[in-house]
Amino acid sequence: MQHKEFCEAFAQMSRRPDVQARRLGRDAIIDLTIHNSRPPDFGVEYDTAIVMVGRLRRERPDMSDETRPRRLFWREMLERVDRLMAPPHNLRLGEAVQKVLAYQRPSRWYMSHAAAKRMLASEE
């Protein structure tokens, strides 16, 4: 996990004028950071990603109402890979996974509030 990057994103969120004006508490800023800032990359190895995305493509579990961060992470990865495998790109699975990992960023941080709190506490 991208420990240092999340702590930096939290610090940046804490310094934003709109956040300071609202006088939000630490828990609210953690939630804002998780949902409204983006990590620099997916933070997963190619070998792990290819296995998980391959499995999800075969099994196609219903993740439409999923709320668990890890499942949401893999759902986003799968959607991005699927887009690259479809026309006009028509990439193979391995190529699509490689492109997502190399050139794209997740839309948000995928961690629970409790995990984020533990991460920040370990920095203090």
mmCIF file of N, CA and C in Angstrom:
data_model
loop_
_atom_site.group_PDB
_atom_site.id
_atom_site.type_symbol
_atom_site.label_atom_id
_atom_site.label_comp_id
_atom_site.label_asym_id
_atom_site.label_seq_id
_atom_site.Cartn_x
_atom_site.Cartn_y
_atom_site.Cartn_z
ATOM 1 N N MET A 1 0.835 -1.187 0.000
ATOM 2 C CA MET A 1 0.000 0.000 0.000
ATOM 3 C C MET A 1 0.876 1.246 0.000
ATOM 4 N N GLN A 2 0.357 2.308 -0.466
ATOM 5 C CA GLN A 2 1.117 3.539 -0.644
ATOM 6 C C GLN A 2 0.999 4.420 0.598
ATOM 7 N N HIS A 3 1.650 3.993 1.642
ATOM 8 C CA HIS A 3 1.584 4.626 2.955
ATOM 9 C C HIS A 3 1.965 6.104 2.899
ATOM 10 N N LYS A 4 3.153 6.378 2.415
ATOM 11 C CA LYS A 4 3.669 7.749 2.368
ATOM 12 C C LYS A 4 2.767 8.646 1.519
ATOM 13 N N GLU A 5 2.331 8.156 0.375
ATOM 14 C CA GLU A 5 1.508 8.945 -0.528
ATOM 15 C C GLU A 5 0.160 9.300 0.094
ATOM 16 N N PHE A 6 -0.433 8.343 0.838
ATOM 17 C CA PHE A 6 -1.708 8.657 1.484
ATOM 18 C C PHE A 6 -1.517 9.706 2.571
ATOM 19 N N CYS A 7 -0.473 9.588 3.352
ATOM 20 C CA CYS A 7 -0.213 10.573 4.409
ATOM 21 C C CYS A 7 -0.005 11.967 3.815
ATOM 22 N N GLU A 8 0.677 12.030 2.683
ATOM 23 C CA GLU A 8 0.865 13.322 2.004
ATOM 24 C C GLU A 8 -0.464 13.862 1.473
ATOM 25 N N ALA A 9 -1.292 12.994 0.925
ATOM 26 C CA ALA A 9 -2.600 13.415 0.417
ATOM 27 C C ALA A 9 -3.472 13.932 1.562
ATOM 28 N N PHE A 10 -3.404 13.279 2.716
ATOM 29 C CA PHE A 10 -4.155 13.734 3.890
ATOM 30 C C PHE A 10 -3.671 15.120 4.325
ATOM 31 N N ALA A 11 -2.369 15.300 4.360
ATOM 32 C CA ALA A 11 -1.810 16.594 4.754
ATOM 33 C C ALA A 11 -2.239 17.691 3.783
ATOM 34 N N GLN A 12 -2.207 17.391 2.490
ATOM 35 C CA GLN A 12 -2.650 18.368 1.487
ATOM 36 C C GLN A 12 -4.129 18.704 1.658
ATOM 37 N N MET A 13 -4.942 17.681 1.887
ATOM 38 C CA MET A 13 -6.379 17.899 2.077
ATOM 39 C C MET A 13 -6.607 18.769 3.311
ATOM 40 N N SER A 14 -5.849 18.532 4.365
ATOM 41 C CA SER A 14 -5.994 19.297 5.605
ATOM 42 C C SER A 14 -5.682 20.774 5.406
ATOM 43 N N ARG A 15 -4.788 21.079 4.474
ATOM 44 C CA ARG A 15 -4.365 22.457 4.230
ATOM 45 C C ARG A 15 -5.243 23.212 3.237
ATOM 46 N N ARG A 16 -6.140 22.513 2.569
ATOM 47 C CA ARG A 16 -6.997 23.194 1.585
ATOM 48 C C ARG A 16 -7.848 24.253 2.273
ATOM 49 N N PRO A 17 -7.925 25.446 1.696
ATOM 50 C CA PRO A 17 -8.708 26.528 2.317
ATOM 51 C C PRO A 17 -10.179 26.169 2.559
ATOM 52 N N ASP A 18 -10.802 25.457 1.613
ATOM 53 C CA ASP A 18 -12.208 25.096 1.804
ATOM 54 C C ASP A 18 -12.390 24.119 2.957
ATOM 55 N N VAL A 19 -11.421 23.252 3.165
ATOM 56 C CA VAL A 19 -11.481 22.302 4.282
ATOM 57 C C VAL A 19 -11.241 23.042 5.596
ATOM 58 N N GLN A 20 -10.267 23.932 5.616
ATOM 59 C CA GLN A 20 -9.995 24.703 6.827
ATOM 60 C C GLN A 20 -11.167 25.615 7.186
ATOM 61 N N ALA A 21 -11.816 26.210 6.190
ATOM 62 C CA ALA A 21 -12.951 27.100 6.434
ATOM 63 C C ALA A 21 -14.116 26.353 7.085
ATOM 64 N N ARG A 22 -14.258 25.069 6.755
ATOM 65 C CA ARG A 22 -15.361 24.277 7.313
ATOM 66 C C ARG A 22 -15.017 23.710 8.692
ATOM 67 N N ARG A 23 -13.765 23.882 9.103
ATOM 68 C CA ARG A 23 -13.307 23.417 10.432
ATOM 69 C C ARG A 23 -13.679 21.954 10.673
ATOM 70 N N LEU A 24 -13.323 21.146 9.711
ATOM 71 C CA LEU A 24 -13.638 19.717 9.787
ATOM 72 C C LEU A 24 -12.708 19.009 10.750
ATOM 73 N N GLY A 25 -13.214 17.972 11.367
ATOM 74 C CA GLY A 25 -12.399 17.141 12.236
ATOM 75 C C GLY A 25 -11.564 16.152 11.442
ATOM 76 N N ARG A 26 -10.671 15.500 12.137
ATOM 77 C CA ARG A 26 -9.753 14.537 11.511
ATOM 78 C C ARG A 26 -10.496 13.439 10.748
ATOM 79 N N ASP A 27 -11.555 12.891 11.341
ATOM 80 C CA ASP A 27 -12.296 11.809 10.686
ATOM 81 C C ASP A 27 -12.920 12.267 9.375
ATOM 82 N N ALA A 28 -13.464 13.455 9.346
ATOM 83 C CA ALA A 28 -14.069 13.979 8.122
ATOM 84 C C ALA A 28 -13.004 14.216 7.052
ATOM 85 N N ILE A 29 -11.836 14.676 7.476
ATOM 86 C CA ILE A 29 -10.753 14.912 6.504
ATOM 87 C C ILE A 29 -10.227 13.583 5.961
ATOM 88 N N ILE A 30 -10.182 12.577 6.802
ATOM 89 C CA ILE A 30 -9.798 11.242 6.325
ATOM 90 C C ILE A 30 -10.767 10.786 5.237
ATOM 91 N N ASP A 31 -12.061 10.916 5.489
ATOM 92 C CA ASP A 31 -13.060 10.518 4.488
ATOM 93 C C ASP A 31 -12.920 11.314 3.198
ATOM 94 N N LEU A 32 -12.706 12.616 3.314
ATOM 95 C CA LEU A 32 -12.500 13.438 2.119
ATOM 96 C C LEU A 32 -11.281 12.974 1.334
ATOM 97 N N THR A 33 -10.220 12.653 2.045
ATOM 98 C CA THR A 33 -8.989 12.204 1.387
ATOM 99 C C THR A 33 -9.219 10.886 0.653
ATOM 100 N N ILE A 34 -9.875 9.949 1.312
ATOM 101 C CA ILE A 34 -10.130 8.639 0.703
ATOM 102 C C ILE A 34 -10.959 8.787 -0.575
ATOM 103 N N HIS A 35 -11.996 9.597 -0.512
ATOM 104 C CA HIS A 35 -12.955 9.661 -1.624
ATOM 105 C C HIS A 35 -12.671 10.738 -2.660
ATOM 106 N N ASN A 36 -11.852 11.741 -2.322
ATOM 107 C CA ASN A 36 -11.685 12.875 -3.228
ATOM 108 C C ASN A 36 -10.255 13.155 -3.669
ATOM 109 N N SER A 37 -9.330 12.314 -3.301
ATOM 110 C CA SER A 37 -7.977 12.448 -3.842
ATOM 111 C C SER A 37 -7.596 11.125 -4.478
ATOM 112 N N ARG A 38 -6.551 11.148 -5.261
ATOM 113 C CA ARG A 38 -6.197 9.952 -6.032
ATOM 114 C C ARG A 38 -4.767 9.523 -5.751
ATOM 115 N N PRO A 39 -4.547 8.232 -5.594
ATOM 116 C CA PRO A 39 -3.178 7.745 -5.447
ATOM 117 C C PRO A 39 -2.410 7.884 -6.766
ATOM 118 N N PRO A 40 -1.096 7.848 -6.690
ATOM 119 C CA PRO A 40 -0.302 8.014 -7.910
ATOM 120 C C PRO A 40 -0.402 6.841 -8.880
ATOM 121 N N ASP A 41 -0.747 5.673 -8.363
ATOM 122 C CA ASP A 41 -0.873 4.486 -9.209
ATOM 123 C C ASP A 41 -1.736 3.462 -8.493
ATOM 124 N N PHE A 42 -1.954 2.323 -9.144
ATOM 125 C CA PHE A 42 -2.793 1.288 -8.545
ATOM 126 C C PHE A 42 -2.085 0.542 -7.411
ATOM 127 N N GLY A 43 -0.786 0.614 -7.352
ATOM 128 C CA GLY A 43 -0.058 0.020 -6.236
ATOM 129 C C GLY A 43 -0.171 -1.487 -6.135
ATOM 130 N N VAL A 44 -0.285 -2.154 -7.268
ATOM 131 C CA VAL A 44 -0.378 -3.614 -7.282
ATOM 132 C C VAL A 44 0.580 -4.132 -8.355
ATOM 133 N N GLU A 45 1.173 -5.267 -8.095
ATOM 134 C CA GLU A 45 2.104 -5.872 -9.050
ATOM 135 C C GLU A 45 1.348 -6.464 -10.238
ATOM 136 N N TYR A 46 2.014 -6.490 -11.369
ATOM 137 C CA TYR A 46 1.424 -7.037 -12.596
ATOM 138 C C TYR A 46 0.951 -8.478 -12.378
ATOM 139 N N ASP A 47 1.778 -9.303 -11.751
ATOM 140 C CA ASP A 47 1.416 -10.717 -11.563
ATOM 141 C C ASP A 47 0.122 -10.871 -10.762
ATOM 142 N N THR A 48 -0.045 -10.066 -9.742
ATOM 143 C CA THR A 48 -1.278 -10.108 -8.944
ATOM 144 C C THR A 48 -2.451 -9.609 -9.766
ATOM 145 N N ALA A 49 -2.255 -8.512 -10.469
ATOM 146 C CA ALA A 49 -3.333 -7.913 -11.256
ATOM 147 C C ALA A 49 -3.809 -8.851 -12.364
ATOM 148 N N ILE A 50 -2.900 -9.491 -13.059
ATOM 149 C CA ILE A 50 -3.298 -10.353 -14.176
ATOM 150 C C ILE A 50 -4.105 -11.550 -13.670
ATOM 151 N N VAL A 51 -3.724 -12.105 -12.523
ATOM 152 C CA VAL A 51 -4.467 -13.232 -11.949
ATOM 153 C C VAL A 51 -5.856 -12.787 -11.514
ATOM 154 N N MET A 52 -5.939 -11.680 -10.778
ATOM 155 C CA MET A 52 -7.233 -11.219 -10.268
ATOM 156 C C MET A 52 -8.170 -10.772 -11.396
ATOM 157 N N VAL A 53 -7.661 -10.000 -12.335
ATOM 158 C CA VAL A 53 -8.508 -9.526 -13.432
ATOM 159 C C VAL A 53 -8.933 -10.706 -14.304
ATOM 160 N N GLY A 54 -8.032 -11.640 -14.548
ATOM 161 C CA GLY A 54 -8.401 -12.835 -15.311
ATOM 162 C C GLY A 54 -9.511 -13.612 -14.631
ATOM 163 N N ARG A 55 -9.399 -13.774 -13.335
ATOM 164 C CA ARG A 55 -10.433 -14.495 -12.570
ATOM 165 C C ARG A 55 -11.766 -13.735 -12.631
ATOM 166 N N LEU A 56 -11.710 -12.432 -12.436
ATOM 167 C CA LEU A 56 -12.944 -11.638 -12.473
ATOM 168 C C LEU A 56 -13.585 -11.659 -13.862
ATOM 169 N N ARG A 57 -12.774 -11.665 -14.901
ATOM 170 C CA ARG A 57 -13.320 -11.728 -16.262
ATOM 171 C C ARG A 57 -13.999 -13.075 -16.514
ATOM 172 N N ARG A 58 -13.451 -14.141 -15.957
ATOM 173 C CA ARG A 58 -14.055 -15.467 -16.136
ATOM 174 C C ARG A 58 -15.333 -15.614 -15.313
ATOM 175 N N GLU A 59 -15.269 -15.197 -14.056
ATOM 176 C CA GLU A 59 -16.382 -15.444 -13.132
ATOM 177 C C GLU A 59 -17.466 -14.377 -13.197
ATOM 178 N N ARG A 60 -17.106 -13.145 -13.539
ATOM 179 C CA ARG A 60 -18.034 -12.014 -13.632
ATOM 180 C C ARG A 60 -18.990 -11.944 -12.433
ATOM 181 N N PRO A 61 -18.457 -11.840 -11.218
ATOM 182 C CA PRO A 61 -19.353 -11.727 -10.060
ATOM 183 C C PRO A 61 -20.085 -10.386 -10.085
ATOM 184 N N ASP A 62 -21.277 -10.368 -9.525
ATOM 185 C CA ASP A 62 -22.036 -9.118 -9.462
ATOM 186 C C ASP A 62 -21.426 -8.248 -8.370
ATOM 187 N N MET A 63 -20.802 -7.149 -8.774
ATOM 188 C CA MET A 63 -20.193 -6.226 -7.814
ATOM 189 C C MET A 63 -20.874 -4.865 -7.881
ATOM 190 N N SER A 64 -22.092 -4.814 -8.402
ATOM 191 C CA SER A 64 -22.770 -3.536 -8.617
ATOM 192 C C SER A 64 -23.097 -2.812 -7.316
ATOM 193 N N ASP A 65 -23.371 -3.541 -6.256
ATOM 194 C CA ASP A 65 -23.701 -2.888 -4.987
ATOM 195 C C ASP A 65 -22.604 -3.094 -3.941
ATOM 196 N N GLU A 66 -21.410 -3.341 -4.403
ATOM 197 C CA GLU A 66 -20.275 -3.598 -3.515
ATOM 198 C C GLU A 66 -19.852 -2.323 -2.792
ATOM 199 N N THR A 67 -19.477 -2.458 -1.542
ATOM 200 C CA THR A 67 -19.008 -1.311 -0.759
ATOM 201 C C THR A 67 -17.628 -1.531 -0.150
ATOM 202 N N ARG A 68 -17.137 -2.762 -0.158
ATOM 203 C CA ARG A 68 -15.827 -3.030 0.441
ATOM 204 C C ARG A 68 -14.718 -2.482 -0.451
ATOM 205 N N PRO A 69 -13.782 -1.741 0.159
ATOM 206 C CA PRO A 69 -12.743 -1.071 -0.634
ATOM 207 C C PRO A 69 -11.968 -1.984 -1.574
ATOM 208 N N ARG A 70 -11.586 -3.158 -1.117
ATOM 209 C CA ARG A 70 -10.779 -4.047 -1.966
ATOM 210 C C ARG A 70 -11.569 -4.499 -3.192
ATOM 211 N N ARG A 71 -12.843 -4.823 -2.979
ATOM 212 C CA ARG A 71 -13.698 -5.230 -4.103
ATOM 213 C C ARG A 71 -13.908 -4.076 -5.075
ATOM 214 N N LEU A 72 -14.090 -2.857 -4.534
ATOM 215 C CA LEU A 72 -14.249 -1.681 -5.393
ATOM 216 C C LEU A 72 -12.992 -1.436 -6.220
ATOM 217 N N PHE A 73 -11.837 -1.667 -5.605
ATOM 218 C CA PHE A 73 -10.557 -1.530 -6.302
ATOM 219 C C PHE A 73 -10.517 -2.452 -7.518
ATOM 220 N N TRP A 74 -10.835 -3.736 -7.296
ATOM 221 C CA TRP A 74 -10.774 -4.696 -8.399
ATOM 222 C C TRP A 74 -11.856 -4.443 -9.425
ATOM 223 N N ARG A 75 -13.000 -3.917 -9.006
ATOM 224 C CA ARG A 75 -14.044 -3.569 -9.973
ATOM 225 C C ARG A 75 -13.558 -2.452 -10.896
ATOM 226 N N GLU A 76 -12.910 -1.439 -10.330
ATOM 227 C CA GLU A 76 -12.386 -0.359 -11.172
ATOM 228 C C GLU A 76 -11.309 -0.877 -12.115
ATOM 229 N N MET A 77 -10.424 -1.709 -11.610
ATOM 230 C CA MET A 77 -9.369 -2.286 -12.457
ATOM 231 C C MET A 77 -9.995 -3.085 -13.597
ATOM 232 N N LEU A 78 -10.976 -3.912 -13.297
ATOM 233 C CA LEU A 78 -11.647 -4.723 -14.312
ATOM 234 C C LEU A 78 -12.320 -3.838 -15.366
ATOM 235 N N GLU A 79 -13.020 -2.803 -14.947
ATOM 236 C CA GLU A 79 -13.692 -1.918 -15.902
ATOM 237 C C GLU A 79 -12.689 -1.260 -16.847
ATOM 238 N N ARG A 80 -11.560 -0.844 -16.316
ATOM 239 C CA ARG A 80 -10.549 -0.195 -17.164
ATOM 240 C C ARG A 80 -9.915 -1.182 -18.144
ATOM 241 N N VAL A 81 -9.648 -2.389 -17.673
ATOM 242 C CA VAL A 81 -9.089 -3.416 -18.554
ATOM 243 C C VAL A 81 -10.105 -3.779 -19.635
ATOM 244 N N ASP A 82 -11.364 -3.942 -19.254
ATOM 245 C CA ASP A 82 -12.411 -4.267 -20.229
ATOM 246 C C ASP A 82 -12.481 -3.208 -21.330
ATOM 247 N N ARG A 83 -12.389 -1.929 -20.952
ATOM 248 C CA ARG A 83 -12.440 -0.854 -21.954
ATOM 249 C C ARG A 83 -11.290 -0.965 -22.956
ATOM 250 N N LEU A 84 -10.106 -1.336 -22.466
ATOM 251 C CA LEU A 84 -8.952 -1.452 -23.363
ATOM 252 C C LEU A 84 -9.006 -2.708 -24.228
ATOM 253 N N MET A 85 -9.752 -3.698 -23.779
ATOM 254 C CA MET A 85 -9.870 -4.928 -24.563
ATOM 255 C C MET A 85 -10.969 -4.820 -25.632
ATOM 256 N N ALA A 86 -11.840 -3.841 -25.479
ATOM 257 C CA ALA A 86 -12.944 -3.644 -26.428
ATOM 258 C C ALA A 86 -12.487 -2.736 -27.573
ATOM 259 N N PRO A 87 -13.239 -2.723 -28.668
ATOM 260 C CA PRO A 87 -12.916 -1.791 -29.748
ATOM 261 C C PRO A 87 -12.987 -0.351 -29.225
ATOM 262 N N PRO A 88 -12.196 0.533 -29.693
ATOM 263 C CA PRO A 88 -11.273 0.426 -30.813
ATOM 264 C C PRO A 88 -9.886 -0.099 -30.423
ATOM 265 N N HIS A 89 -9.619 -0.295 -29.137
ATOM 266 C CA HIS A 89 -8.274 -0.681 -28.696
ATOM 267 C C HIS A 89 -7.947 -2.143 -28.995
ATOM 268 N N ASN A 90 -8.860 -3.045 -28.642
ATOM 269 C CA ASN A 90 -8.717 -4.481 -28.917
ATOM 270 C C ASN A 90 -7.423 -5.089 -28.367
ATOM 271 N N LEU A 91 -7.017 -4.658 -27.176
ATOM 272 C CA LEU A 91 -5.802 -5.220 -26.577
ATOM 273 C C LEU A 91 -6.089 -6.584 -25.969
ATOM 274 N N ARG A 92 -5.052 -7.399 -25.871
ATOM 275 C CA ARG A 92 -5.170 -8.663 -25.154
ATOM 276 C C ARG A 92 -5.117 -8.375 -23.663
ATOM 277 N N LEU A 93 -5.516 -9.348 -22.860
ATOM 278 C CA LEU A 93 -5.608 -9.166 -21.412
ATOM 279 C C LEU A 93 -4.299 -8.642 -20.811
ATOM 280 N N GLY A 94 -3.208 -9.300 -21.102
ATOM 281 C CA GLY A 94 -1.925 -8.892 -20.532
ATOM 282 C C GLY A 94 -1.524 -7.482 -20.904
ATOM 283 N N GLU A 95 -1.764 -7.122 -22.164
ATOM 284 C CA GLU A 95 -1.446 -5.765 -22.623
ATOM 285 C C GLU A 95 -2.324 -4.727 -21.929
ATOM 286 N N ALA A 96 -3.597 -5.043 -21.780
ATOM 287 C CA ALA A 96 -4.530 -4.108 -21.148
ATOM 288 C C ALA A 96 -4.169 -3.893 -19.683
ATOM 289 N N VAL A 97 -3.866 -4.966 -18.973
ATOM 290 C CA VAL A 97 -3.470 -4.843 -17.568
ATOM 291 C C VAL A 97 -2.200 -4.014 -17.460
ATOM 292 N N GLN A 98 -1.253 -4.299 -18.329
ATOM 293 C CA GLN A 98 0.014 -3.566 -18.318
ATOM 294 C C GLN A 98 -0.208 -2.062 -18.545
ATOM 295 N N LYS A 99 -1.062 -1.710 -19.497
ATOM 296 C CA LYS A 99 -1.337 -0.293 -19.772
ATOM 297 C C LYS A 99 -2.029 0.394 -18.597
ATOM 298 N N VAL A 100 -2.983 -0.286 -17.994
ATOM 299 C CA VAL A 100 -3.673 0.300 -16.836
ATOM 300 C C VAL A 100 -2.672 0.567 -15.718
ATOM 301 N N LEU A 101 -1.833 -0.412 -15.430
ATOM 302 C CA LEU A 101 -0.868 -0.250 -14.341
ATOM 303 C C LEU A 101 0.180 0.818 -14.641
ATOM 304 N N ALA A 102 0.578 0.913 -15.891
ATOM 305 C CA ALA A 102 1.659 1.837 -16.248
ATOM 306 C C ALA A 102 1.189 3.274 -16.450
ATOM 307 N N TYR A 103 -0.032 3.463 -16.960
ATOM 308 C CA TYR A 103 -0.428 4.795 -17.408
ATOM 309 C C TYR A 103 -1.680 5.373 -16.765
ATOM 310 N N GLN A 104 -2.344 4.620 -15.922
ATOM 311 C CA GLN A 104 -3.585 5.132 -15.346
ATOM 312 C C GLN A 104 -3.506 5.192 -13.825
ATOM 313 N N ARG A 105 -4.337 6.059 -13.269
ATOM 314 C CA ARG A 105 -4.426 6.204 -11.819
ATOM 315 C C ARG A 105 -5.831 5.829 -11.362
ATOM 316 N N PRO A 106 -5.948 5.235 -10.192
ATOM 317 C CA PRO A 106 -7.294 4.945 -9.675
ATOM 318 C C PRO A 106 -8.056 6.242 -9.411
ATOM 319 N N SER A 107 -9.363 6.142 -9.382
ATOM 320 C CA SER A 107 -10.200 7.322 -9.182
ATOM 321 C C SER A 107 -10.216 7.790 -7.735
ATOM 322 N N ARG A 108 -9.791 6.937 -6.817
ATOM 323 C CA ARG A 108 -9.809 7.262 -5.385
ATOM 324 C C ARG A 108 -8.899 6.296 -4.639
ATOM 325 N N TRP A 109 -8.757 6.514 -3.339
ATOM 326 C CA TRP A 109 -8.021 5.572 -2.485
ATOM 327 C C TRP A 109 -8.967 4.448 -2.111
ATOM 328 N N TYR A 110 -8.489 3.233 -2.147
ATOM 329 C CA TYR A 110 -9.310 2.089 -1.782
ATOM 330 C C TYR A 110 -8.815 1.513 -0.467
ATOM 331 N N MET A 111 -9.326 2.085 0.619
ATOM 332 C CA MET A 111 -9.012 1.599 1.958
ATOM 333 C C MET A 111 -10.161 1.984 2.868
ATOM 334 N N SER A 112 -10.271 1.272 3.960
ATOM 335 C CA SER A 112 -11.311 1.610 4.926
ATOM 336 C C SER A 112 -10.880 2.817 5.744
ATOM 337 N N HIS A 113 -11.848 3.426 6.389
ATOM 338 C CA HIS A 113 -11.563 4.559 7.268
ATOM 339 C C HIS A 113 -10.620 4.115 8.386
ATOM 340 N N ALA A 114 -10.881 2.935 8.947
ATOM 341 C CA ALA A 114 -10.044 2.424 10.040
ATOM 342 C C ALA A 114 -8.603 2.200 9.590
ATOM 343 N N ALA A 115 -8.414 1.668 8.402
ATOM 344 C CA ALA A 115 -7.056 1.444 7.880
ATOM 345 C C ALA A 115 -6.341 2.774 7.674
ATOM 346 N N ALA A 116 -7.059 3.771 7.182
ATOM 347 C CA ALA A 116 -6.465 5.095 6.980
ATOM 348 C C ALA A 116 -6.051 5.707 8.323
ATOM 349 N N LYS A 117 -6.883 5.555 9.335
ATOM 350 C CA LYS A 117 -6.559 6.074 10.667
ATOM 351 C C LYS A 117 -5.299 5.412 11.228
ATOM 352 N N ARG A 118 -5.212 4.097 11.059
ATOM 353 C CA ARG A 118 -4.024 3.374 11.548
ATOM 354 C C ARG A 118 -2.779 3.848 10.824
ATOM 355 N N MET A 119 -2.916 4.054 9.526
ATOM 356 C CA MET A 119 -1.781 4.502 8.723
ATOM 357 C C MET A 119 -1.307 5.873 9.208
ATOM 358 N N LEU A 120 -2.228 6.777 9.429
ATOM 359 C CA LEU A 120 -1.855 8.119 9.890
ATOM 360 C C LEU A 120 -1.295 8.091 11.310
ATOM 361 N N ALA A 121 -1.836 7.232 12.149
ATOM 362 C CA ALA A 121 -1.349 7.125 13.535
ATOM 363 C C ALA A 121 0.090 6.631 13.565
ATOM 364 N N SER A 122 0.444 5.766 12.623
ATOM 365 C CA SER A 122 1.805 5.232 12.612
ATOM 366 C C SER A 122 2.818 6.286 12.158
ATOM 367 N N GLU A 123 2.326 7.356 11.538
ATOM 368 C CA GLU A 123 3.198 8.446 11.087
ATOM 369 C C GLU A 123 3.466 9.453 12.190
ATOM 370 N N GLU A 124 2.636 9.450 13.214
ATOM 371 C CA GLU A 124 2.775 10.454 14.282
ATOM 372 C C GLU A 124 3.862 10.114 15.262
#
